[in-house]
Coordinates of C-alpha atoms in Angstrom, one line a residue:
X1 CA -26.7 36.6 0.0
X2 CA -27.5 33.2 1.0
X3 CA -25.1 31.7 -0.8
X4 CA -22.3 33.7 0.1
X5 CA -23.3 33.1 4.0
X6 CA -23.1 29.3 2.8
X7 CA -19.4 29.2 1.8
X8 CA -18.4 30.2 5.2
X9 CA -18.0 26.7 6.6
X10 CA -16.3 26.6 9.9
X11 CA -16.3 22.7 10.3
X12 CA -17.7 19.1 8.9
X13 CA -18.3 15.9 10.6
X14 CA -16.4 12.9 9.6
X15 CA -18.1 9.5 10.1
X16 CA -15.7 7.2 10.4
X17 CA -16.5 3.5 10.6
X18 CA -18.6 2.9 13.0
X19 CA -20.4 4.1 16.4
X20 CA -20.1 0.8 18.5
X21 CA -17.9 1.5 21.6
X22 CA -16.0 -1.9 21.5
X23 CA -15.6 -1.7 17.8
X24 CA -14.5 1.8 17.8
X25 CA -11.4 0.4 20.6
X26 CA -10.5 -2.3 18.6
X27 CA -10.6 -0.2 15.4
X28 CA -8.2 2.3 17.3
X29 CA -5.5 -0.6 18.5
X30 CA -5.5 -1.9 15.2
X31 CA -4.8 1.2 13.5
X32 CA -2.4 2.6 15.8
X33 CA -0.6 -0.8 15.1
X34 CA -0.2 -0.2 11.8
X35 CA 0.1 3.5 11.9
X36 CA 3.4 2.1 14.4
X37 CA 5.1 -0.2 11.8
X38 CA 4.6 2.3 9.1
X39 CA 6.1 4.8 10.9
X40 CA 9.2 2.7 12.0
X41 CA 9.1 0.6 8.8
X42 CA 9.4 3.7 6.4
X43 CA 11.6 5.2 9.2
X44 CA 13.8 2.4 9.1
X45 CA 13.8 1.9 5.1
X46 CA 15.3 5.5 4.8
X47 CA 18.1 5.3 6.8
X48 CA 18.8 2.0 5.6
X49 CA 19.3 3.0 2.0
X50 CA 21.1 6.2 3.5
X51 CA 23.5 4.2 5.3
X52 CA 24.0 1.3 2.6
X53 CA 26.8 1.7 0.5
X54 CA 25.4 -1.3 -1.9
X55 CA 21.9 0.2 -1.9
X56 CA 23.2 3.6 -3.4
X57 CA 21.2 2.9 -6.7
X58 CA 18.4 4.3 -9.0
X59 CA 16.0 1.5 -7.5
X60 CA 16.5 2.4 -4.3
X61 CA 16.6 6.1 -4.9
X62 CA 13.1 6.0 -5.6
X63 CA 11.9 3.6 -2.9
X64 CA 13.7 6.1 -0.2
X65 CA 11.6 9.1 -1.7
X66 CA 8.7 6.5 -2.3
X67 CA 9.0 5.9 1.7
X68 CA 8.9 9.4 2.7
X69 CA 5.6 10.2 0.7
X70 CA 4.4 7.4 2.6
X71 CA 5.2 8.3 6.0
X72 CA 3.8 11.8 4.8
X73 CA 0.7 11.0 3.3
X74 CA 0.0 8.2 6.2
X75 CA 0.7 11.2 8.7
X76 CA -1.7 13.5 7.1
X77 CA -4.1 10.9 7.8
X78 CA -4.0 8.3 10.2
X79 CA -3.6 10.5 13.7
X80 CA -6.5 12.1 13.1
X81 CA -8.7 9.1 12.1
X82 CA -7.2 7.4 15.4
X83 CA -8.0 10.8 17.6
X84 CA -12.0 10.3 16.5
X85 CA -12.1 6.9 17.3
X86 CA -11.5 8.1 21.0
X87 CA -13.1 11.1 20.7
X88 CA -17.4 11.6 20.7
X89 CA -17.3 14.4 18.2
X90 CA -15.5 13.2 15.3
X91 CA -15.1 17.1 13.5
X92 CA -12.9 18.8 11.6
X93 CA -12.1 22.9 10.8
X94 CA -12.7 23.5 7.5
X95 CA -9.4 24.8 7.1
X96 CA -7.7 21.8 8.3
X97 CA -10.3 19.9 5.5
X98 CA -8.6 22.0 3.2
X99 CA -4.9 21.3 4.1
X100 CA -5.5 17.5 4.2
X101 CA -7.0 17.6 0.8
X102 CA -4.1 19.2 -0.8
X103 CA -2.0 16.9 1.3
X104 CA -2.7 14.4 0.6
X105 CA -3.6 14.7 -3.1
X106 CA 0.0 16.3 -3.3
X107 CA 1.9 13.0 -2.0
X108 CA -0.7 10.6 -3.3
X109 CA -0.3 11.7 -7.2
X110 CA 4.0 11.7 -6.4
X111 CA 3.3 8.3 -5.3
X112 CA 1.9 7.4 -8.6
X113 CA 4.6 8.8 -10.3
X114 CA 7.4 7.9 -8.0
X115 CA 5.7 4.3 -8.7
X116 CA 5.6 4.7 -12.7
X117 CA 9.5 5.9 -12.4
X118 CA 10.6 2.9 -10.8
X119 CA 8.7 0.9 -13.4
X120 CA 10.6 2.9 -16.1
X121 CA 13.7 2.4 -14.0
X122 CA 13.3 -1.4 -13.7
X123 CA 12.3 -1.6 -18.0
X124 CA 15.5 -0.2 -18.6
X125 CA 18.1 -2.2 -16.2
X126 CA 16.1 -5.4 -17.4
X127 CA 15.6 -4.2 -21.4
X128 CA 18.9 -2.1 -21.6
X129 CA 21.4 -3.3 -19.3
X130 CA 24.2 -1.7 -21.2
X131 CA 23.1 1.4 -20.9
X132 CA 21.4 1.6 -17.6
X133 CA 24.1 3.2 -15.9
X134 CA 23.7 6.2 -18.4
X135 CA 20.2 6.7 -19.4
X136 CA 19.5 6.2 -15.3
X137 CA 22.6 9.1 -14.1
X138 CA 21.9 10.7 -11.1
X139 CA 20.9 13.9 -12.6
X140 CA 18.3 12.2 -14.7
X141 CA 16.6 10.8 -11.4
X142 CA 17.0 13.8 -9.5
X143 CA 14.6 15.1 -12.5
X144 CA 12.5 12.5 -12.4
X145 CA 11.7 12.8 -8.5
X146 CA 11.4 16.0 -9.1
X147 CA 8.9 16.1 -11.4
X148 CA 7.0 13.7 -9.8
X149 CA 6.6 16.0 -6.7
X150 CA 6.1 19.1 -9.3
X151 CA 3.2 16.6 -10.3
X152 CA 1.8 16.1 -7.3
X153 CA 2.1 20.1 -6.2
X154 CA 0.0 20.6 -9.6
X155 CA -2.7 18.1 -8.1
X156 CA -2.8 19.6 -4.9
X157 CA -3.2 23.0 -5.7
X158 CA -5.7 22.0 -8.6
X159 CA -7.9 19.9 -5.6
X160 CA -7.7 22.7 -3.4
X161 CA -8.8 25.5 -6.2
X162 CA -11.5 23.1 -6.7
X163 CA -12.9 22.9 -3.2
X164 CA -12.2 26.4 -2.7
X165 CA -15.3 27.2 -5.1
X166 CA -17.9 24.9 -3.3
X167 CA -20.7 26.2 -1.2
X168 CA -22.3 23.6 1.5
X169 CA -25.6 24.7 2.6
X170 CA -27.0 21.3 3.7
X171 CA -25.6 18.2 5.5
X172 CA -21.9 18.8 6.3
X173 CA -21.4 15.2 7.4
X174 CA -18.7 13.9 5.4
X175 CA -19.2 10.0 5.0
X176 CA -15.6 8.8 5.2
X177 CA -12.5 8.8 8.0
X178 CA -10.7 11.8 6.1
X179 CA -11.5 14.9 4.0
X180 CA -11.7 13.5 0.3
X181 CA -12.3 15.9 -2.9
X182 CA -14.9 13.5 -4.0
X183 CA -17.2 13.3 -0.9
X184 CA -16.7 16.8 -0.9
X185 CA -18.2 17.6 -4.4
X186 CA -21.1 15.1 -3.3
X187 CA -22.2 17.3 -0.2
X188 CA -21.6 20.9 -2.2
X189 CA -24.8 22.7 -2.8
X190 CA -23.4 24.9 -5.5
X191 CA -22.6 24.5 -9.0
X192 CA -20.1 21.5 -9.0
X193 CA -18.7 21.5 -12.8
X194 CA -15.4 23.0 -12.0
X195 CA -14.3 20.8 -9.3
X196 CA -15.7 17.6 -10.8
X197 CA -13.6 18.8 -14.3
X198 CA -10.6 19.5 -12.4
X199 CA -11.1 16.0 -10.2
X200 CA -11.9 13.8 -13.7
X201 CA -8.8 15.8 -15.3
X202 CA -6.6 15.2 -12.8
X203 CA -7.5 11.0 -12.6
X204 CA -7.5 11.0 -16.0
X205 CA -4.2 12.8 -17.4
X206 CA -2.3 12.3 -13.7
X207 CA -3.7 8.8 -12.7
X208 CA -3.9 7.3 -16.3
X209 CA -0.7 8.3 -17.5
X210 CA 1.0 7.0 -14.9
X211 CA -0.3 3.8 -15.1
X212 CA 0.5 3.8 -18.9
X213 CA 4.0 4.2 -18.4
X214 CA 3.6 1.2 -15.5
X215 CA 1.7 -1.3 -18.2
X216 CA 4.0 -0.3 -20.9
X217 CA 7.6 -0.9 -19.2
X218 CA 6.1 -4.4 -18.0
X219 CA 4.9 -5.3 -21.0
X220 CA 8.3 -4.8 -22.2
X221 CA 9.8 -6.4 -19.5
X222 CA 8.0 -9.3 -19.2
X223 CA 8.1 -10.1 -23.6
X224 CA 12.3 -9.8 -22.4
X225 CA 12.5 -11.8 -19.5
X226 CA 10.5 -14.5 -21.5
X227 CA 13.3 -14.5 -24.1
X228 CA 16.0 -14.9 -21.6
X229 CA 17.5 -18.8 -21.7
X230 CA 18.5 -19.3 -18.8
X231 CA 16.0 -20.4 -15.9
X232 CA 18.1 -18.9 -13.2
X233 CA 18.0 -15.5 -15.4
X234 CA 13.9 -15.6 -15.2
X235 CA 13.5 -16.1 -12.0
X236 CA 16.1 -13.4 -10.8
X237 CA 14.0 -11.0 -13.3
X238 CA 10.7 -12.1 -12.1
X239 CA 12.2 -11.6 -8.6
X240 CA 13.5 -7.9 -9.1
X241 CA 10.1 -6.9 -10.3
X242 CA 7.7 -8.6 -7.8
X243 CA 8.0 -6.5 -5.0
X244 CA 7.1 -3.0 -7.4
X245 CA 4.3 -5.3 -9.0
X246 CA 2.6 -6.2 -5.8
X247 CA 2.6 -2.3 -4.4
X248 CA 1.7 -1.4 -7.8
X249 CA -1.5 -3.5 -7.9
X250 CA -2.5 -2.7 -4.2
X251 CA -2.2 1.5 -4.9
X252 CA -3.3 1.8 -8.3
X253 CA -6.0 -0.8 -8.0
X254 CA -7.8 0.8 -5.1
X255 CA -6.9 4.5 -6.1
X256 CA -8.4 4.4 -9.6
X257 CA -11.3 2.7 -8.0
X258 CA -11.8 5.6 -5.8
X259 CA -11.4 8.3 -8.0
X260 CA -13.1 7.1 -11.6
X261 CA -16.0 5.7 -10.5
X262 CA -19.0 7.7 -10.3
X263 CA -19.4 10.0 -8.2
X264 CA -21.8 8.8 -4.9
X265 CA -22.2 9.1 -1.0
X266 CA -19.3 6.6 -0.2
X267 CA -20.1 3.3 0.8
X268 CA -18.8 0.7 3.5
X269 CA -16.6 -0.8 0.7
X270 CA -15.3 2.9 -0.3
X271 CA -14.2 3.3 3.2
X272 CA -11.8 0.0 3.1
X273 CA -10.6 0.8 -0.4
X274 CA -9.7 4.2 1.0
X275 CA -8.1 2.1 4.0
X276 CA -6.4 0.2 1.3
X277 CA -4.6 2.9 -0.3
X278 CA -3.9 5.4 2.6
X279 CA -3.3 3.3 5.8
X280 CA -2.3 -0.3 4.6
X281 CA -0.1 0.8 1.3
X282 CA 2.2 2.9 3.0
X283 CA 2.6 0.0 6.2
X284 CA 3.0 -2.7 2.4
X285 CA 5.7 -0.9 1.1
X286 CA 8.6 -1.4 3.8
X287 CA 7.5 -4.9 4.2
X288 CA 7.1 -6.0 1.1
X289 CA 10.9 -4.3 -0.3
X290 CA 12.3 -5.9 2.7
X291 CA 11.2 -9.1 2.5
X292 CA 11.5 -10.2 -1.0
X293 CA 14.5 -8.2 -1.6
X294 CA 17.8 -9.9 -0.9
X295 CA 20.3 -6.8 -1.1
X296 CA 18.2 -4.5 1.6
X297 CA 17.8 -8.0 3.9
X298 CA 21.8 -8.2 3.2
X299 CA 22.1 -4.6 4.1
X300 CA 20.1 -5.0 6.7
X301 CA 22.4 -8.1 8.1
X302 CA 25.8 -6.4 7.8
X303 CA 24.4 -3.2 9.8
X304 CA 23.2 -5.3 12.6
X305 CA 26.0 -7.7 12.5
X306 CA 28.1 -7.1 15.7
X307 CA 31.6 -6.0 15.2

């Protein structure tokens, strides 16, 4: 009976960064700044490829579905984390604990995949030119978006399955800025094997296979761009592929970090990995395709140019 009185959790305690006043203001103007230009700079990258003839493209395909997981996944996170840093009690209903964990499991593993696409879309313009315009038809990247939201649907639901079987019977103070399925198992009081098979699992076969498509196209791009000739050929390669390697390093870096090491109360350094991957990523992204990429800063020029 006491177990069954445990699962009915009504709320848990988030606990954020820190508890100094001053801190906790400047914490909340420098978030709200970033939460700001992701919002416009995802925003903006959207209806720039939407209203670009020259950007209607595989590559930028994905990056407009890669900026509105994003602006999701930042959503799901960032107003809240910016309400408790003005707030005393920094809580949260259990059942909004369990909507932001399948949230934002659901557009963090289609942002894996959306990334692991456009590394299998850049192999094959840089490896297969001839083809490209086949092999990358816009049926066969309406699949592969697709999928990679089918993907992270299968995550989501699997996280949320997985929390739905935990019992908390002691501390309910969650030691991180946002409901996470691994802090989660860490507080449970009840048998734990399911959720931490189902969280390894998902790391594992999601998380890891993704990435093995990433290493594997850049392997093969990079052994083809060093047998191209010409040094103006290089660099234009190496250029195309910066911007998806930088994002690529920042996300996966930081998100299998997170979720393969062993399981623990989270530390100070958790917490700005996790800031890493769910507030400053999504902010990058915009940023980092507009500014090394010359067709969206000439798209960008002719839709501003006064006529």
């Amino acid at each position: 009976m006491v177990e069954i009185n445990c699962t009915k959790v009504t709320e848990f305690s988030l606990m954020g960064f820190t508890e100094e006043p001053v801190t906790q203001v400047t914490l909340f103007l420098m978030f709200l700044l970033i939460y700001l230009f992701t919002i416009l700079g995802n925003l903006g990258m959207i209806a720039l490829i939407r209203a670009s003839p020259q950007l209607q493209s595989p590559m930028y395909y994905f990056l407009g579905n890669l900026a509105f997981v994003d602006l999701c996944s930042s959503t799901v996170i960032t107003p809240k984390m910016l309400v408790d840093f003005m707030s005393e009690k920094k809580g949260i209903a259990y059942v909004g604990c369990v909507a932001q964990v399948f949230i934002f499991d659901l557009f963090g593993m289609t942002e894996c995949f959306l990334l692991a696409m456009m590394a299998y879309d850049r192999y094959v313009a840089i490896c297969h030119p001839l083809v490209y315009p086949i092999v990358m038809s816009p049926k066969y990247c309406f699949q592969l978006v697709t999928g990679s939201y089918l993907v992270g649907l299968t995550n989501g639901m699997g996280q949320t399955i997985g929390m739905s079987n935990l019992s908390f019977c002691g501390s309910r103070v969650i030691n991180l800025f946002f409901c996470d399925i691994s802090p989660l198992i860490s507080l449970s009081t009840s048998n734990t094997t399911l959720s931490h098979i189902i969280l390894r699992t998902s790391a594992s076969l999601f998380g890891l296979s993704s990435s093995l498509v990433v290493l594997v196209s850049y392997v093969a791009i990079i052994s083809a761009i060093l047998n191209i000739r010409s040094a103006e050929g290089t660099r234009k390669a190496f250029s195309t592929c910066a911007s998806h390697l930088t994002t690529v390093s920042i996300f996966y870096g930081t998100s299998l970090f997170m979720y393969l090491k062993p399981s623990s109360d989270s530390s100070r350094e958790d917490k700005w990995a996790a800031v890493l991957y769910t507030v400053v990523t999504p902010m990058l992204n915009p940023l980092i395709y507009s500014l090394r990429n010359k067709e969206v800063r000439e798209a960008l020029r002719r839709l501003t140019k006064p006529k």
